[in-house]
Coordinates of C-alpha atoms and ligand atoms in Angstrom, one line a residue:
M1 CA 120.3 245.0 157.5
K2 CA 123.4 243.1 158.5
E3 CA 125.1 246.2 159.9
L4 CA 122.0 247.4 161.7
L5 CA 121.5 244.0 163.4
A6 CA 125.2 243.9 164.4
E7 CA 125.0 247.4 165.8
T8 CA 121.8 246.5 167.7
A9 CA 123.4 243.4 169.1
A10 CA 126.4 245.4 170.3
R11 CA 124.1 247.9 172.0
A12 CA 121.9 245.2 173.6
A13 CA 125.0 243.4 174.8
R14 CA 126.2 246.7 176.4
Y15 CA 122.9 247.1 178.1
V16 CA 122.8 243.5 179.4
T17 CA 126.4 243.7 180.7
G18 CA 125.8 247.1 182.3
V19 CA 122.7 246.3 184.4
D20 CA 124.5 245.3 187.5
S21 CA 126.1 248.7 188.0
R22 CA 122.9 250.6 187.4
S23 CA 120.2 251.9 189.8
V24 CA 117.3 249.4 189.6
M25 CA 114.8 252.3 189.0
P26 CA 115.6 254.8 186.3
S27 CA 116.2 258.4 187.5
A28 CA 113.5 261.1 187.1
D29 CA 115.8 262.7 184.6
A30 CA 116.0 259.6 182.4
I31 CA 112.2 259.3 182.5
A32 CA 111.9 263.0 181.5
Q33 CA 114.3 262.4 178.6
L34 CA 111.7 260.0 177.0
R35 CA 110.1 263.1 175.5
A36 CA 112.8 262.9 172.9
L37 CA 111.1 259.9 171.4
G38 CA 107.9 261.9 170.8
G39 CA 107.1 265.1 168.8
P40 CA 105.2 265.0 165.6
L41 CA 105.5 261.9 163.4
P42 CA 108.2 262.7 160.8
E43 CA 106.8 263.4 157.4
G44 CA 109.4 261.1 155.7
P45 CA 111.4 258.0 156.6
S46 CA 114.1 257.9 159.3
D47 CA 117.4 256.1 159.1
P48 CA 117.0 252.8 161.0
A49 CA 120.5 253.1 162.5
Q50 CA 119.8 256.5 163.8
L51 CA 116.5 255.7 165.3
L52 CA 117.9 252.6 167.0
A53 CA 120.7 254.8 168.5
L54 CA 118.0 257.2 169.7
L55 CA 115.9 254.4 171.2
D56 CA 118.9 253.0 173.0
D57 CA 120.4 256.3 174.2
V58 CA 117.0 257.5 175.5
G59 CA 115.1 254.3 176.1
S60 CA 117.7 252.1 177.8
P61 CA 118.4 254.5 180.8
A62 CA 114.6 254.7 181.4
T63 CA 114.1 250.9 181.8
V64 CA 113.6 249.3 185.2
V65 CA 116.3 246.8 185.6
T66 CA 114.1 243.7 186.1
T67 CA 116.7 241.5 184.3
G68 CA 119.4 242.2 186.9
G69 CA 119.8 240.4 190.2
R70 CA 118.2 242.9 192.6
Y71 CA 114.7 243.4 191.4
F72 CA 112.3 241.8 193.9
G73 CA 109.0 243.5 193.0
F74 CA 105.7 241.8 192.1
V75 CA 106.8 238.3 190.8
I76 CA 109.1 239.1 187.8
G77 CA 111.8 236.9 186.3
G78 CA 114.7 238.0 184.2
T79 CA 115.7 236.4 181.0
L80 CA 118.1 233.5 180.7
P81 CA 120.9 234.1 178.1
A82 CA 119.8 231.2 175.8
S83 CA 116.2 232.4 176.0
L84 CA 117.0 236.0 175.1
A85 CA 119.2 234.9 172.2
A86 CA 116.5 232.5 171.0
N87 CA 114.0 235.4 171.2
W88 CA 116.2 237.4 168.9
L89 CA 116.5 234.6 166.4
A90 CA 112.7 234.1 166.6
G91 CA 112.3 237.8 165.9
A92 CA 114.4 237.5 162.8
W93 CA 112.2 234.5 161.7
D94 CA 109.0 236.4 162.4
Q95 CA 106.9 233.3 162.5
N96 CA 103.2 233.3 162.9
A97 CA 102.7 230.4 165.3
A98 CA 99.0 230.0 164.6
M99 CA 99.2 227.1 162.2
Q100 CA 101.5 224.3 161.3
V101 CA 101.4 225.4 157.7
M102 CA 102.5 228.9 158.7
S103 CA 105.4 227.7 160.8
P104 CA 106.4 224.1 161.1
V105 CA 109.2 225.0 163.5
A106 CA 106.9 227.0 165.9
A107 CA 104.4 224.2 165.9
K108 CA 107.0 221.5 166.5
V109 CA 108.7 223.4 169.2
E110 CA 105.4 223.9 171.0
E111 CA 104.7 220.2 170.9
I112 CA 108.2 219.5 172.3
V113 CA 107.7 222.1 175.1
R114 CA 104.3 220.8 175.9
E115 CA 105.8 217.4 176.6
W116 CA 108.8 218.7 178.5
T117 CA 106.5 221.0 180.7
L118 CA 104.1 218.2 181.6
D119 CA 107.0 215.9 182.4
L120 CA 108.8 218.5 184.5
L121 CA 105.7 219.5 186.4
G122 CA 104.3 216.0 186.9
L123 CA 101.1 216.8 185.0
P124 CA 99.1 214.2 183.0
P125 CA 101.2 213.4 179.8
N126 CA 98.3 213.5 177.4
S127 CA 97.1 217.0 178.5
G128 CA 96.5 219.7 175.9
A129 CA 98.5 223.0 176.2
G130 CA 98.1 226.4 174.7
F131 CA 100.9 229.0 174.6
V132 CA 99.4 232.3 175.8
T133 CA 100.6 235.7 177.1
G134 CA 100.7 234.9 180.8
T135 CA 98.7 233.5 183.7
T136 CA 95.8 235.8 183.2
M137 CA 95.1 234.4 179.8
A138 CA 96.0 230.9 180.9
N139 CA 93.3 231.3 183.7
F140 CA 90.9 232.6 181.1
S141 CA 91.6 229.6 178.8
G142 CA 91.5 227.0 181.5
L143 CA 88.3 228.3 182.9
A144 CA 86.8 228.5 179.4
A145 CA 87.5 224.8 179.1
A146 CA 85.9 224.2 182.5
R147 CA 82.8 226.1 181.5
S148 CA 82.5 224.3 178.3
A149 CA 83.0 220.8 179.9
I150 CA 80.5 221.4 182.7
L151 CA 77.8 222.7 180.4
Q152 CA 78.4 220.0 177.9
R153 CA 77.8 217.4 180.6
A154 CA 74.6 219.3 181.4
G155 CA 73.5 219.0 177.7
W156 CA 74.3 222.6 176.9
N157 CA 76.6 223.8 174.1
V158 CA 78.0 227.1 175.4
E159 CA 80.0 227.8 172.3
D160 CA 76.9 227.8 170.0
D161 CA 74.3 229.0 172.4
G162 CA 76.1 231.2 174.9
L163 CA 75.1 231.6 178.5
F164 CA 71.6 232.9 178.1
G165 CA 69.3 230.3 179.6
A166 CA 72.2 227.9 180.3
P167 CA 72.2 225.7 183.4
A168 CA 73.9 227.5 186.4
I169 CA 77.6 227.0 187.1
R170 CA 78.9 227.4 190.6
V171 CA 82.4 228.7 191.1
V172 CA 84.3 228.2 194.3
V173 CA 87.4 230.3 195.1
G174 CA 89.6 230.7 198.1
Q175 CA 89.6 234.0 200.2
E176 CA 93.0 234.8 198.8
V177 CA 92.1 234.2 195.2
H178 CA 94.3 236.1 192.8
V179 CA 92.5 239.0 191.0
S180 CA 93.4 237.5 187.6
V181 CA 91.0 234.5 188.3
L182 CA 88.2 237.0 189.1
R183 CA 89.1 238.9 185.9
A184 CA 88.9 235.7 183.9
L185 CA 85.5 234.8 185.4
T186 CA 84.3 238.3 184.5
M187 CA 85.4 237.9 180.9
L188 CA 83.7 234.4 180.7
G189 CA 80.4 235.7 181.9
L190 CA 80.6 233.8 185.1
G191 CA 80.8 236.9 187.2
R192 CA 83.4 237.8 189.8
S193 CA 80.8 238.5 192.6
R194 CA 78.7 235.4 192.4
V195 CA 81.6 233.1 193.5
I196 CA 81.4 231.1 196.7
T197 CA 84.4 232.1 198.8
V198 CA 86.1 229.6 201.1
P199 CA 88.0 231.1 204.1
A200 CA 91.8 230.9 204.1
D201 CA 94.2 230.3 206.9
G202 CA 96.9 232.7 208.1
Q203 CA 99.2 231.8 205.1
G204 CA 96.4 232.3 202.6
R205 CA 95.7 228.6 202.0
M206 CA 92.1 227.7 201.2
R207 CA 90.7 225.7 204.1
A208 CA 89.7 222.3 202.7
D209 CA 87.6 221.7 205.8
A210 CA 85.5 224.7 204.9
L211 CA 84.8 223.7 201.3
P212 CA 81.1 223.8 200.5
A213 CA 79.3 220.7 199.0
L214 CA 80.6 220.2 195.5
D215 CA 78.8 218.8 192.5
Q216 CA 79.2 218.3 188.8
H217 CA 78.2 221.9 188.1
T218 CA 81.0 223.3 190.2
I219 CA 84.4 224.7 189.3
V220 CA 86.9 225.0 192.2
C221 CA 89.6 227.5 191.5
M222 CA 92.6 226.7 193.7
Q223 CA 95.9 228.3 194.0
A224 CA 99.4 226.9 193.9
G225 CA 101.7 229.7 195.1
N226 CA 100.1 232.7 196.7
V227 CA 101.4 236.0 195.3
N228 CA 102.1 237.3 198.7
T229 CA 103.1 234.4 200.9
G230 CA 104.0 231.7 198.3
A231 CA 101.6 229.3 200.1
F232 CA 99.8 226.4 198.4
D233 CA 96.2 225.4 198.7
P234 CA 95.9 221.8 199.9
A235 CA 95.6 220.2 196.4
K236 CA 95.2 216.6 197.6
E237 CA 92.1 217.2 199.7
I238 CA 90.6 219.6 197.3
C239 CA 91.1 217.4 194.3
A240 CA 89.8 214.3 196.2
R241 CA 86.6 216.1 197.2
A242 CA 86.2 217.4 193.6
R243 CA 86.8 214.0 192.1
E244 CA 84.1 212.4 194.2
A245 CA 81.6 215.1 193.2
R246 CA 82.7 215.3 189.5
A247 CA 83.5 218.9 190.0
W248 CA 86.3 220.6 187.9
V249 CA 89.5 221.8 189.6
H250 CA 91.4 224.7 188.0
V251 CA 94.8 225.6 189.4
D252 CA 96.0 229.2 189.3
S253 CA 99.7 228.8 189.5
A254 CA 101.6 231.6 188.0
F255 CA 104.9 230.6 189.6
G256 CA 104.3 227.9 192.3
L257 CA 104.1 224.9 190.0
W258 CA 107.8 225.3 189.1
G259 CA 108.4 224.2 192.7
A260 CA 107.5 220.7 191.5
V261 CA 110.9 220.4 189.8
S262 CA 112.7 220.2 193.2
P263 CA 112.2 217.3 195.7
L264 CA 112.5 220.0 198.4
Y265 CA 109.3 221.8 197.3
A266 CA 107.4 219.1 195.4
P267 CA 105.7 217.9 198.6
L268 CA 103.9 221.3 198.8
L269 CA 102.2 220.4 195.5
D270 CA 101.1 217.0 196.5
G271 CA 98.0 216.1 194.6
V272 CA 98.1 219.1 192.2
G273 CA 98.3 216.7 189.2
D274 CA 94.8 215.4 190.0
A275 CA 93.3 218.7 188.9
D276 CA 91.6 219.3 185.5
S277 CA 93.3 222.5 184.3
W278 CA 96.4 224.5 185.2
A279 CA 97.6 228.1 184.5
I280 CA 101.3 228.6 184.5
D281 CA 103.6 231.6 183.9
C282 CA 106.9 231.3 182.1
H283 CA 107.9 235.0 182.1
K284 CA 108.2 234.7 185.9
W285 CA 110.2 231.8 187.2
L286 CA 111.2 230.1 184.0
N287 CA 112.9 233.4 183.2
V288 CA 112.0 233.8 179.5
P289 CA 111.3 237.2 178.0
Y290 CA 107.8 238.7 178.2
D291 CA 105.2 237.6 177.5
S292 CA 104.7 233.9 178.1
G293 CA 102.4 231.6 179.9
I294 CA 100.9 228.1 179.3
V295 CA 97.4 226.7 179.9
V296 CA 97.2 223.0 180.4
V297 CA 94.0 221.0 180.3
R298 CA 93.8 217.3 181.2
E299 CA 91.4 216.5 178.4
P300 CA 92.6 218.5 175.4
E301 CA 89.2 218.3 173.7
H302 CA 87.6 220.7 176.2
L303 CA 90.2 223.3 175.6
R304 CA 90.0 222.9 171.8
R305 CA 86.2 223.1 171.9
A306 CA 86.2 226.1 174.2
L307 CA 88.6 228.1 172.0
S308 CA 87.5 226.9 168.6
W309 CA 86.6 229.4 165.8
G310 CA 84.0 227.4 164.0
S311 CA 85.2 227.1 160.4
A312 CA 86.5 229.3 157.6
A313 CA 87.3 227.8 154.2
Y314 CA 90.8 229.2 154.1
L315 CA 92.0 227.9 157.5
T316 CA 93.9 224.7 157.3
Q317 CA 93.5 221.6 159.5
S318 CA 96.3 219.1 159.4
A319 CA 96.5 215.8 161.0
G320 CA 98.5 216.9 164.0
R321 CA 98.2 219.5 166.7
E322 CA 97.2 222.9 165.3
P323 CA 98.4 225.6 167.7
W324 CA 95.6 228.0 167.1
Q325 CA 93.0 225.5 168.5
F326 CA 94.5 225.9 172.0
T327 CA 94.7 229.7 172.4
P328 CA 92.2 232.5 172.4
D329 CA 94.1 234.4 169.7
A330 CA 94.9 233.4 166.2
S331 CA 98.0 235.1 164.8
R332 CA 100.7 235.3 167.5
R333 CA 104.4 235.2 168.0
A334 CA 106.2 231.9 168.5
R335 CA 106.5 231.9 172.3
G336 CA 107.5 228.2 172.4
I337 CA 110.9 229.0 171.0
E338 CA 112.1 230.8 174.1
L339 CA 110.7 228.2 176.3
W340 CA 112.5 225.5 174.4
A341 CA 115.7 227.4 174.8
A342 CA 115.2 228.0 178.5
M343 CA 114.4 224.4 179.2
R344 CA 117.2 223.0 177.0
S345 CA 119.8 225.4 178.3
L346 CA 119.1 224.6 181.9
G347 CA 118.2 221.0 181.7
R348 CA 116.3 219.3 184.5
S349 CA 119.1 219.8 187.0
G350 CA 119.7 223.5 186.0
L351 CA 116.0 224.3 186.5
R352 CA 115.9 222.6 189.8
E353 CA 119.1 224.4 190.9
M354 CA 117.6 227.8 189.9
I355 CA 114.4 227.2 191.8
E356 CA 116.2 226.0 194.9
R357 CA 118.7 228.8 194.7
N358 CA 115.9 231.5 194.7
C359 CA 114.1 229.7 197.5
H360 CA 117.3 229.6 199.6
Q361 CA 117.8 233.3 198.8
A362 CA 114.3 234.1 200.1
Q363 CA 115.3 232.3 203.4
L364 CA 118.5 234.4 203.5
F365 CA 116.4 237.6 203.2
A366 CA 114.1 236.4 206.0
Q367 CA 117.1 235.5 208.3
R368 CA 118.9 238.8 207.8
L369 CA 115.7 240.9 208.4
Q370 CA 114.7 238.9 211.4
A371 CA 118.2 239.0 212.9
A372 CA 118.0 242.8 212.5
G373 CA 114.8 242.9 214.5
F374 CA 112.1 243.1 211.8
T375 CA 109.1 240.9 211.5
V376 CA 108.7 238.4 208.8
L377 CA 104.9 237.9 208.4
N378 CA 104.8 234.6 206.4
D379 CA 106.2 231.1 206.6
V380 CA 108.8 231.4 203.9
V381 CA 108.0 228.2 202.1
L382 CA 109.0 229.2 198.6
N383 CA 110.4 232.4 197.1
Q384 CA 108.2 235.0 198.7
V385 CA 108.9 237.0 201.9
L386 CA 106.6 239.5 203.6
V387 CA 108.3 241.9 206.1
S388 CA 107.0 244.5 208.4
F389 CA 109.3 247.3 209.6
G390 CA 107.0 248.5 212.4
T391 CA 103.9 250.6 212.0
P392 CA 102.2 250.7 208.6
E393 CA 103.6 254.2 208.1
D394 CA 107.2 252.9 208.9
T395 CA 106.8 250.1 206.4
R396 CA 105.5 252.4 203.7
R397 CA 108.4 254.8 204.3
V398 CA 111.0 252.0 204.1
I399 CA 109.5 250.9 200.8
S400 CA 109.4 254.3 199.3
E401 CA 113.0 255.2 200.5
L402 CA 114.3 251.8 199.3
Q403 CA 112.8 252.4 195.9
A404 CA 114.4 255.8 195.7
D405 CA 117.7 254.4 196.9
G406 CA 118.0 252.2 193.8
T407 CA 120.1 249.4 195.3
C408 CA 117.1 247.1 194.8
W409 CA 113.3 247.3 194.3
C410 CA 110.5 245.9 196.4
G411 CA 106.8 246.7 196.4
G412 CA 104.2 246.8 199.2
T413 CA 101.1 245.0 200.1
V414 CA 98.6 244.6 202.9
W415 CA 98.6 241.0 204.1
Q416 CA 95.6 240.1 206.2
G417 CA 95.5 243.5 207.7
H418 CA 99.2 244.1 208.1
T419 CA 101.1 246.5 205.9
A420 CA 104.1 244.7 204.5
M421 CA 107.0 244.9 202.0
R422 CA 107.0 242.1 199.5
I423 CA 110.2 240.4 198.4
S424 CA 109.9 238.0 195.5
V425 CA 113.1 236.2 194.5
S426 CA 112.4 235.0 190.9
C427 CA 115.4 235.9 188.8
W428 CA 118.1 233.5 187.5
A429 CA 120.6 236.3 187.8
T430 CA 120.2 236.9 191.6
T431 CA 123.3 236.0 193.5
D432 CA 123.7 235.6 197.3
E433 CA 125.8 238.8 197.1
D434 CA 122.8 240.6 195.6
V435 CA 120.7 239.4 198.5
E436 CA 123.3 240.5 201.1
R437 CA 123.6 243.9 199.5
S438 CA 119.9 244.4 199.2
A439 CA 119.2 243.2 202.7
A440 CA 121.8 245.6 204.0
A441 CA 120.1 248.5 202.1
M442 CA 116.7 247.5 203.6
I443 CA 118.2 247.3 207.2
R444 CA 120.1 250.6 206.8
I445 CA 117.0 252.5 205.6
A446 CA 114.7 250.9 208.1
R447 CA 117.1 251.8 211.0
S448 CA 117.3 255.3 209.7
I449 CA 113.6 255.6 210.0
R450 CA 113.1 253.8 213.2
P451 CA 116.2 253.1 215.2
I452 CA 116.1 249.7 217.0
Ligands
LIG1 C1 98.8 233.4 191.5 C2 98.9 234.4 190.4 N1 98.0 234.3 189.4 C3 98.0 235.1 188.3 C4 98.9 236.0 188.1 C5 98.9 236.9 186.9 O1 99.9 236.6 186.1 P1 100.2 237.4 184.7 O2 100.6 238.8 185.1 O3 101.2 236.6 184.0 O4 98.9 237.4 183.9 C6 99.9 236.2 189.1 C7 100.9 237.3 189.0 O5 101.7 237.5 189.9 C8 99.9 235.4 190.3 O6 100.8 235.5 191.2

């Protein structure tokens, strides 16, 4: 075991230190080689050292280098050194984080991270938190709490009696709602098509002046950080309106809430702490390994009730916080450990510096591309940049040639009718030099397609 782990550590270190010189996308040949991992399942055991060598020799070249400094697709973070190392140790511990009695360390670390997260993001300090796979499940869990609370107020117990015959719930979303919210509504039996949709402005912000009348049967799903533009719905107005009407506000914030750690970006989030539930990603901007997200609910009881299992004689209930009561799953890995390592290694100032650096780098991209004559379609308020290289066909060609070039990786989108390339700067490892090199590749390719 000891030699195997030492050899694996050496291989992993080689991978990590080699990413900077690799093409961001694996070659077609590397992908084709993956067939070596298949074939019929061997009849007998394989030597662990040999299979590890095979996995590294064949698997590593077929990875997408999302941990390096030049991956700008979707919204994908890398992994901070302390967090990766903590992930290894946690792997060796193999703790089941469901219950205190199964893992005192996992339970304690979750409690610490809950407090640190609420403090960092300016959320109510007594909120409940569940450690889930990402924002999709955090949206699901937060909206489950909302559904439970609203129906409880109406005298209905949705956990016992389900939705058949239940009082109606209204769900309000913005025009640029993220699909994961709609997916969560689908899974919760609230329906993705019966939502009331509020128009958005040119940056994708829900227009508070166009909100419908709210009441105590309404859930308003607002967004903090649009996946395309990075824009924030006006939390102050939305939460004030909801408060008056006793409506529930859920905040979908995969990455935007991390802006709260910087005085430069916190004003964009003004009022967001007045909501009732929040969905946050950690595998994006906190730069911990996949998968990791947090659901936060102002009144923990709603989250606990919504996700409770009923009872089984063999399950323990201690005096303190039981992790399983705040997540949809039972057995799960101890995600809190990597969060603890990330937060502790950066500290408040390190986290602020990382967020500010990525936002500054998004500005740098915008400046370089605009100076070269291309159109930036959004106000670059955070870490997201949308750029058009001319006609929709030109832009699509630039994206596809850039992806093939391998210097960096960006994906595409259609933003309010305009075909665009998305640049998301979310990785701790990105340097200004990475940005300059990537911007130069974009400009070179775009000019080769459509000389300016
Ligand atoms: C605003 C928003 N919500 C939800 C999600 C989904 O997050 P996850 O993939 O972690 O489930 C994203 C992903 O980018 C997002 O930007």
